[in-house]
PDB file of C-alpha atoms in Angstrom:
ATOM      1  CA  ASP S 331       2.719  -5.628  14.495  1.00 67.00           C
ATOM      2  CA  PRO S 332       4.522  -3.346  12.057  1.00 68.00           C
ATOM      3  CA  LYS S 333       3.147  -3.659   8.550  1.00 92.00           C
ATOM      4  CA  ILE S 334       6.187  -2.231   6.783  1.00 96.00           C
ATOM      5  CA  ILE S 335       9.566  -3.294   8.081  1.00 96.00           C
ATOM      6  CA  GLN S 336      12.744  -1.435   7.226  1.00 97.00           C
ATOM      7  CA  LYS S 337      16.158  -2.658   8.281  1.00 96.00           C
ATOM      8  CA  PRO S 338      18.410  -1.418   9.692  1.00 97.00           C
ATOM      9  CA  LYS S 339      16.977   1.606  11.471  1.00 96.00           C
ATOM     10  CA  TYR S 340      20.372   3.312  11.557  1.00 97.00           C
ATOM     11  CA  LEU S 341      23.299   2.785   9.225  1.00 97.00           C
ATOM     12  CA  VAL S 342      26.748   4.367   9.174  1.00 97.00           C
ATOM     13  CA  ALA S 343      28.935   3.891   6.118  1.00 97.00           C
ATOM     14  CA  VAL S 344      32.232   5.205   4.820  1.00 97.00           C
ATOM     15  CA  THR S 345      32.555   7.102   1.566  1.00 97.00           C
ATOM     16  CA  GLY S 346      32.949   4.755  -1.394  1.00 97.00           C
ATOM     17  CA  SER S 347      31.356   1.739   0.250  1.00 97.00           C
ATOM     18  CA  GLU S 348      28.159  -0.078  -0.684  1.00 97.00           C
ATOM     19  CA  LYS S 349      25.078  -0.722   1.440  1.00 97.00           C
ATOM     20  CA  ILE S 350      21.706  -2.402   1.044  1.00 97.00           C
ATOM     21  CA  LEU S 351      18.582  -1.061   2.706  1.00 98.00           C
ATOM     22  CA  ILE S 352      15.905  -3.668   3.358  1.00 97.00           C
ATOM     23  CA  CYS S 353      12.140  -3.212   3.016  1.00 97.00           C
ATOM     24  CA  GLU S 354       9.375  -5.743   3.533  1.00 96.00           C
ATOM     25  CA  GLN S 355       5.658  -5.010   3.610  1.00 96.00           C
ATOM     26  CA  TYR S 356       2.844  -7.160   4.943  1.00 95.00           C
ATOM     27  CA  LEU S 357      -0.106  -5.119   3.735  1.00 91.00           C
ATOM     28  CA  GLY S 358      -0.825  -7.279   0.715  1.00 89.00           C
ATOM     29  CA  HIS S 359       0.179  -4.462  -1.629  1.00 89.00           C
ATOM     30  CA  ASN S 360       1.717  -4.961  -5.038  1.00 87.00           C
ATOM     31  CA  ALA S 361       3.168  -1.486  -5.509  1.00 89.00           C
ATOM     32  CA  MET S 362       6.218  -0.357  -3.565  1.00 92.00           C
ATOM     33  CA  TYR S 363       8.199   2.864  -3.503  1.00 94.00           C
ATOM     34  CA  TRP S 364      11.361   4.450  -2.185  1.00 96.00           C
ATOM     35  CA  TYR S 365      11.541   8.043  -0.955  1.00 96.00           C
ATOM     36  CA  ARG S 366      14.387  10.021   0.559  1.00 97.00           C
ATOM     37  CA  GLN S 367      14.274  12.758   3.202  1.00 96.00           C
ATOM     38  CA  SER S 368      17.237  14.938   4.032  1.00 93.00           C
ATOM     39  CA  ALA S 369      17.834  18.184   5.866  1.00 85.00           C
ATOM     40  CA  LYS S 370      18.266  19.947   2.515  1.00 81.00           C
ATOM     41  CA  LYS S 371      15.225  18.620   0.673  1.00 84.00           C
ATOM     42  CA  PRO S 372      11.680  17.585   1.492  1.00 85.00           C
ATOM     43  CA  LEU S 373      10.518  14.024   1.012  1.00 94.00           C
ATOM     44  CA  GLU S 374      11.642  13.138  -2.472  1.00 94.00           C
ATOM     45  CA  PHE S 375      10.358  10.313  -4.666  1.00 94.00           C
ATOM     46  CA  MET S 376      13.026   7.914  -5.949  1.00 94.00           C
ATOM     47  CA  PHE S 377      11.454   4.763  -7.447  1.00 92.00           C
ATOM     48  CA  SER S 378       8.173   2.972  -7.869  1.00 90.00           C
ATOM     49  CA  TYR S 379       7.598  -0.714  -8.571  1.00 89.00           C
ATOM     50  CA  SER S 380       4.394  -2.495  -9.449  1.00 85.00           C
ATOM     51  CA  TYR S 381       4.195  -6.289  -9.442  1.00 86.00           C
ATOM     52  CA  GLN S 382       7.990  -6.299  -9.119  1.00 87.00           C
ATOM     53  CA  LYS S 383       8.483  -4.241 -12.278  1.00 87.00           C
ATOM     54  CA  LEU S 384      10.069  -0.796 -12.317  1.00 88.00           C
ATOM     55  CA  MET S 385       7.413   1.816 -13.112  1.00 86.00           C
ATOM     56  CA  ASP S 386       9.157   5.109 -12.472  1.00 86.00           C
ATOM     57  CA  ASN S 387      12.711   6.172 -11.693  1.00 87.00           C
ATOM     58  CA  GLN S 388      13.366   9.772 -10.639  1.00 86.00           C
ATOM     59  CA  THR S 389      16.875   9.130  -9.405  1.00 86.00           C
ATOM     60  CA  ALA S 390      19.561  10.687 -11.556  1.00 77.00           C
ATOM     61  CA  SER S 391      22.296   8.356 -10.398  1.00 88.00           C
ATOM     62  CA  SER S 392      22.714   4.690 -11.327  1.00 92.00           C
ATOM     63  CA  ARG S 393      24.378   4.187  -7.947  1.00 96.00           C
ATOM     64  CA  PHE S 394      20.879   3.599  -6.584  1.00 95.00           C
ATOM     65  CA  GLN S 395      19.464   0.230  -7.607  1.00 94.00           C
ATOM     66  CA  PRO S 396      16.203  -1.238  -6.257  1.00 94.00           C
ATOM     67  CA  GLN S 397      16.030  -5.014  -5.948  1.00 93.00           C
ATOM     68  CA  SER S 398      12.783  -6.958  -5.714  1.00 92.00           C
ATOM     69  CA  SER S 399      13.340 -10.624  -4.860  1.00 88.00           C
ATOM     70  CA  LYS S 400       9.739 -11.188  -3.717  1.00 89.00           C
ATOM     71  CA  LYS S 401       6.552  -9.267  -4.383  1.00 87.00           C
ATOM     72  CA  ASN S 402       6.487  -7.879  -0.828  1.00 93.00           C
ATOM     73  CA  HIS S 403      10.181  -6.930  -0.820  1.00 95.00           C
ATOM     74  CA  LEU S 404      11.882  -3.910  -2.334  1.00 95.00           C
ATOM     75  CA  ASP S 405      15.441  -3.431  -1.196  1.00 96.00           C
ATOM     76  CA  LEU S 406      17.636  -0.498  -2.177  1.00 96.00           C
ATOM     77  CA  GLN S 407      21.284  -1.023  -3.046  1.00 97.00           C
ATOM     78  CA  ILE S 408      23.473   2.074  -2.946  1.00 97.00           C
ATOM     79  CA  THR S 409      27.009   1.854  -4.317  1.00 97.00           C
ATOM     80  CA  ALA S 410      29.978   4.221  -4.165  1.00 97.00           C
ATOM     81  CA  LEU S 411      28.412   6.058  -1.239  1.00 97.00           C
ATOM     82  CA  LYS S 412      28.952   9.807  -0.885  1.00 96.00           C
ATOM     83  CA  PRO S 413      28.395  12.092   2.117  1.00 96.00           C
ATOM     84  CA  ASP S 414      25.545  13.732   0.150  1.00 94.00           C
ATOM     85  CA  ASP S 415      23.704  10.398   0.257  1.00 96.00           C
ATOM     86  CA  SER S 416      23.207  10.914   3.985  1.00 96.00           C
ATOM     87  CA  ALA S 417      19.447  10.960   4.516  1.00 97.00           C
ATOM     88  CA  THR S 418      16.569   8.954   5.856  1.00 97.00           C
ATOM     89  CA  TYR S 419      15.263   6.525   3.267  1.00 98.00           C
ATOM     90  CA  PHE S 420      11.612   5.564   3.435  1.00 97.00           C
ATOM     91  CA  CYS S 421       9.944   2.617   1.816  1.00 97.00           C
ATOM     92  CA  ALA S 422       6.226   2.849   1.046  1.00 95.00           C
ATOM     93  CA  SER S 423       3.577   0.627  -0.469  1.00 93.00           C
ATOM     94  CA  SER S 424       0.098   0.824  -1.939  1.00 89.00           C
ATOM     95  CA  HIS S 425      -2.311  -1.017  -4.128  1.00 80.00           C
ATOM     96  CA  PRO S 426      -1.050  -0.676  -7.683  1.00 63.00           C
ATOM     97  CA  ARG S 427      -2.402   1.430 -10.519  1.00 58.00           C
ATOM     98  CA  GLY S 428      -6.059   0.705 -10.948  1.00 52.00           C
ATOM     99  CA  GLY S 429      -6.199  -0.982  -7.549  1.00 48.00           C
ATOM    100  CA  ARG S 430      -8.579  -0.521  -4.692  1.00 48.00           C
ATOM    101  CA  GLY S 431      -6.974   2.490  -3.064  1.00 55.00           C
ATOM    102  CA  ALA S 432      -4.368   5.086  -3.802  1.00 70.00           C
ATOM    103  CA  GLU S 433      -3.049   5.548  -0.294  1.00 85.00           C
ATOM    104  CA  GLN S 434       0.654   5.061   0.161  1.00 90.00           C
ATOM    105  CA  PHE S 435       1.752   3.789   3.549  1.00 92.00           C
ATOM    106  CA  PHE S 436       5.256   4.512   4.758  1.00 95.00           C
ATOM    107  CA  GLY S 437       7.713   2.475   6.766  1.00 96.00           C
ATOM    108  CA  PRO S 438       9.719   3.823   9.729  1.00 96.00           C
ATOM    109  CA  GLY S 439      12.774   4.615   7.602  1.00 97.00           C
ATOM    110  CA  THR S 440      16.475   3.831   7.568  1.00 98.00           C
ATOM    111  CA  ARG S 441      18.696   6.708   8.595  1.00 97.00           C
ATOM    112  CA  LEU S 442      21.917   6.547   6.600  1.00 97.00           C
ATOM    113  CA  THR S 443      24.998   8.540   7.534  1.00 97.00           C
ATOM    114  CA  VAL S 444      27.962   8.528   5.162  1.00 97.00           C
ATOM    115  CA  LEU S 445      31.265   9.628   6.675  1.00 96.00           C
TER     116      LEU S 445
ATOM    117  CA  GLN N  68      10.736  24.692  -9.261  1.00 63.00           C
ATOM    118  CA  GLN N  69       8.861  23.602  -6.162  1.00 73.00           C
ATOM    119  CA  GLN N  70       5.666  21.879  -7.261  1.00 91.00           C
ATOM    120  CA  VAL N  71       3.985  21.877  -3.852  1.00 96.00           C
ATOM    121  CA  ARG N  72       4.358  24.804  -1.486  1.00 97.00           C
ATOM    122  CA  GLN N  73       3.370  24.940   2.150  1.00 97.00           C
ATOM    123  CA  SER N  74       2.934  27.802   4.579  1.00 96.00           C
ATOM    124  CA  PRO N  75       3.701  28.674   7.211  1.00 97.00           C
ATOM    125  CA  GLN N  76       6.966  26.845   7.775  1.00 96.00           C
ATOM    126  CA  SER N  77       6.121  26.638  11.460  1.00 97.00           C
ATOM    127  CA  LEU N  78       2.992  27.360  13.450  1.00 98.00           C
ATOM    128  CA  THR N  79       2.228  27.545  17.158  1.00 98.00           C
ATOM    129  CA  VAL N  80      -1.298  27.528  18.510  1.00 97.00           C
ATOM    130  CA  TRP N  81      -2.827  27.078  21.936  1.00 97.00           C
ATOM    131  CA  GLU N  82      -4.559  23.889  22.941  1.00 97.00           C
ATOM    132  CA  GLY N  83      -8.200  23.996  21.897  1.00 97.00           C
ATOM    133  CA  GLU N  84      -7.630  26.465  19.038  1.00 97.00           C
ATOM    134  CA  THR N  85      -7.908  25.738  15.334  1.00 98.00           C
ATOM    135  CA  ALA N  86      -4.670  25.321  13.404  1.00 98.00           C
ATOM    136  CA  ILE N  87      -4.764  26.188   9.700  1.00 98.00           C
ATOM    137  CA  LEU N  88      -2.068  24.854   7.411  1.00 98.00           C
ATOM    138  CA  ASN N  89      -1.889  26.069   3.838  1.00 98.00           C
ATOM    139  CA  CYS N  90      -0.765  24.442   0.633  1.00 98.00           C
ATOM    140  CA  SER N  91      -0.645  25.327  -3.049  1.00 98.00           C
ATOM    141  CA  TYR N  92       0.455  23.452  -6.130  1.00 97.00           C
ATOM    142  CA  GLU N  93       1.529  24.085  -9.702  1.00 94.00           C
ATOM    143  CA  ASP N  94       0.787  20.996 -11.742  1.00 93.00           C
ATOM    144  CA  SER N  95      -2.753  20.860 -13.138  1.00 93.00           C
ATOM    145  CA  THR N  96      -2.520  17.092 -13.560  1.00 90.00           C
ATOM    146  CA  PHE N  97      -2.468  16.607  -9.786  1.00 91.00           C
ATOM    147  CA  ASN N  98      -5.799  15.158  -8.701  1.00 90.00           C
ATOM    148  CA  TYR N  99      -5.080  13.492  -5.371  1.00 91.00           C
ATOM    149  CA  PHE N 100      -3.884  15.352  -2.287  1.00 94.00           C
ATOM    150  CA  PRO N 101      -2.905  13.428   0.843  1.00 94.00           C
ATOM    151  CA  TRP N 102      -1.762  15.053   4.040  1.00 97.00           C
ATOM    152  CA  TYR N 103       0.815  13.206   6.091  1.00 97.00           C
ATOM    153  CA  GLN N 104       1.701  13.642   9.743  1.00 98.00           C
ATOM    154  CA  GLN N 105       5.242  12.913  10.865  1.00 97.00           C
ATOM    155  CA  PHE N 106       6.633  12.673  14.372  1.00 96.00           C
ATOM    156  CA  PRO N 107      10.415  12.858  14.965  1.00 93.00           C
ATOM    157  CA  GLY N 108      12.139   9.574  14.216  1.00 90.00           C
ATOM    158  CA  GLU N 109       9.102   8.070  12.506  1.00 93.00           C
ATOM    159  CA  GLY N 110       7.849   7.658   8.977  1.00 95.00           C
ATOM    160  CA  PRO N 111       5.079   9.859   7.564  1.00 96.00           C
ATOM    161  CA  ALA N 112       1.606   8.603   8.444  1.00 95.00           C
ATOM    162  CA  LEU N 113      -1.354   9.277   6.176  1.00 94.00           C
ATOM    163  CA  LEU N 114      -3.741  11.585   7.994  1.00 96.00           C
ATOM    164  CA  ILE N 115      -6.425  12.505   5.498  1.00 95.00           C
ATOM    165  CA  SER N 116      -6.682  12.858   1.734  1.00 93.00           C
ATOM    166  CA  ILE N 117      -8.900  14.453  -0.875  1.00 93.00           C
ATOM    167  CA  ARG N 118      -9.495  13.972  -4.581  1.00 91.00           C
ATOM    168  CA  SER N 119      -9.891  16.927  -6.915  1.00 91.00           C
ATOM    169  CA  VAL N 120     -13.562  16.132  -7.539  1.00 90.00           C
ATOM    170  CA  SER N 121     -14.349  17.225  -3.966  1.00 92.00           C
ATOM    171  CA  ASP N 122     -13.960  20.596  -2.305  1.00 94.00           C
ATOM    172  CA  LYS N 123     -14.053  19.398   1.284  1.00 97.00           C
ATOM    173  CA  LYS N 124     -13.113  16.299   3.228  1.00 96.00           C
ATOM    174  CA  GLU N 125     -13.696  15.838   6.912  1.00 97.00           C
ATOM    175  CA  ASP N 126     -12.380  13.231   9.324  1.00 96.00           C
ATOM    176  CA  GLY N 127     -12.994  13.986  12.958  1.00 97.00           C
ATOM    177  CA  ARG N 128     -11.046  17.111  13.916  1.00 98.00           C
ATOM    178  CA  PHE N 129      -9.253  17.240  10.558  1.00 98.00           C
ATOM    179  CA  THR N 130     -10.758  18.934   7.506  1.00 98.00           C
ATOM    180  CA  ILE N 131      -9.292  19.612   4.075  1.00 98.00           C
ATOM    181  CA  PHE N 132     -10.634  22.538   2.068  1.00 98.00           C
ATOM    182  CA  PHE N 133      -9.777  22.377  -1.633  1.00 97.00           C
ATOM    183  CA  ASN N 134      -9.990  25.118  -4.263  1.00 97.00           C
ATOM    184  CA  LYS N 135      -9.241  23.649  -7.672  1.00 96.00           C
ATOM    185  CA  ARG N 136      -9.486  26.936  -9.562  1.00 96.00           C
ATOM    186  CA  GLU N 137      -6.879  28.598  -7.375  1.00 96.00           C
ATOM    187  CA  LYS N 138      -4.835  25.388  -6.918  1.00 97.00           C
ATOM    188  CA  LYS N 139      -4.926  25.799  -3.172  1.00 97.00           C
ATOM    189  CA  LEU N 140      -5.874  23.661  -0.250  1.00 97.00           C
ATOM    190  CA  SER N 141      -5.750  23.905   3.500  1.00 98.00           C
ATOM    191  CA  LEU N 142      -5.835  21.568   6.450  1.00 98.00           C
ATOM    192  CA  HIS N 143      -7.843  22.694   9.468  1.00 98.00           C
ATOM    193  CA  ILE N 144      -7.234  21.017  12.791  1.00 98.00           C
ATOM    194  CA  THR N 145      -9.942  21.963  15.268  1.00 98.00           C
ATOM    195  CA  ASP N 146      -9.692  21.634  19.053  1.00 97.00           C
ATOM    196  CA  SER N 147      -5.906  21.207  18.739  1.00 97.00           C
ATOM    197  CA  GLN N 148      -4.278  18.874  21.240  1.00 97.00           C
ATOM    198  CA  PRO N 149      -0.637  18.729  22.398  1.00 96.00           C
ATOM    199  CA  GLY N 150      -0.453  15.282  20.770  1.00 97.00           C
ATOM    200  CA  ASP N 151      -1.073  16.953  17.400  1.00 97.00           C
ATOM    201  CA  SER N 152       2.368  18.574  17.629  1.00 98.00           C
ATOM    202  CA  ALA N 153       4.157  17.191  14.575  1.00 97.00           C
ATOM    203  CA  THR N 154       5.268  18.104  11.075  1.00 97.00           C
ATOM    204  CA  TYR N 155       2.502  18.042   8.491  1.00 98.00           C
ATOM    205  CA  PHE N 156       3.209  17.455   4.834  1.00 97.00           C
ATOM    206  CA  CYS N 157       0.899  18.430   2.040  1.00 97.00           C
ATOM    207  CA  ALA N 158       1.419  16.184  -0.952  1.00 95.00           C
ATOM    208  CA  ALA N 159       0.061  15.766  -4.449  1.00 93.00           C
ATOM    209  CA  SER N 160      -0.154  13.095  -7.076  1.00 90.00           C
ATOM    210  CA  ALA N 161      -1.666  12.490 -10.490  1.00 85.00           C
ATOM    211  CA  ASN N 162      -3.650   9.406 -11.408  1.00 71.00           C
ATOM    212  CA  TYR N 163      -5.417   9.499  -8.043  1.00 66.00           C
ATOM    213  CA  GLY N 164      -2.252   8.569  -6.198  1.00 59.00           C
ATOM    214  CA  ASN N 165      -1.258   5.453  -8.052  1.00 63.00           C
ATOM    215  CA  GLU N 166       2.160   6.830  -8.784  1.00 78.00           C
ATOM    216  CA  LYS N 167       4.798   9.078  -7.255  1.00 87.00           C
ATOM    217  CA  ILE N 168       3.769  11.569  -4.597  1.00 91.00           C
ATOM    218  CA  THR N 169       5.266  15.051  -4.602  1.00 93.00           C
ATOM    219  CA  PHE N 170       5.671  16.478  -1.122  1.00 95.00           C
ATOM    220  CA  GLY N 171       5.788  20.003   0.191  1.00 96.00           C
ATOM    221  CA  ALA N 172       8.473  21.071   2.629  1.00 95.00           C
ATOM    222  CA  GLY N 173       6.183  20.661   5.618  1.00 96.00           C
ATOM    223  CA  THR N 174       4.703  22.777   8.396  1.00 97.00           C
ATOM    224  CA  LYS N 175       5.982  22.166  11.885  1.00 97.00           C
ATOM    225  CA  LEU N 176       3.016  22.512  14.218  1.00 98.00           C
ATOM    226  CA  THR N 177       3.406  23.076  17.949  1.00 98.00           C
ATOM    227  CA  ILE N 178       0.408  22.992  20.252  1.00 97.00           C
ATOM    228  CA  LYS N 179       0.940  24.785  23.557  1.00 96.00           C
ATOM    229  CA  PRO N 180      -1.016  23.421  26.529  1.00 93.00           C
TER     230      PRO N 180
END
């Protein structure tokens, strides 16, 4: 069974619209992350959360907003979408700072295309 | 400024040979170095990792060699198999990985049967 679920797998949006990318993990981790991968840039860190609190934000734009409704959920809301937002977005999780292990495990990704 | 650099960008080796993937980094605070393997259409999968207190880490056919003084590391894949064909990412993190990971651009490895 998949341990990190990302929905949807593919997403097409029009410029200016808003979308939410879903991430759920069943690894018992309390730290979750979002990364982005595009043709122009390597895997790029966006956010980290620990125990549902924001720990680090490397995203310049406020159009990207993580939402954590449960400790094993970290969704990503993207508003006012632009074609440059087209990328594959990966959710990851790990034990938090000071936890048992540092390894971050990645989900299968959501591939977003903005037209 | 690219914090983690990988070379070569792509590499082709014959089945059974050893593939060597190189990586270097800039930030002296990095102390945890995972390597991820990614197949098309999938997320990165953790392959093997090393902490800066070690100079070598082995796991089956995969070995990381780490040189802290030169800020370089390499991944050796012995007895390469066609199923090893994938993109390999060298990555780095401070605080032994309990925070953001910085990735290199990747090496696309092709194993010819």
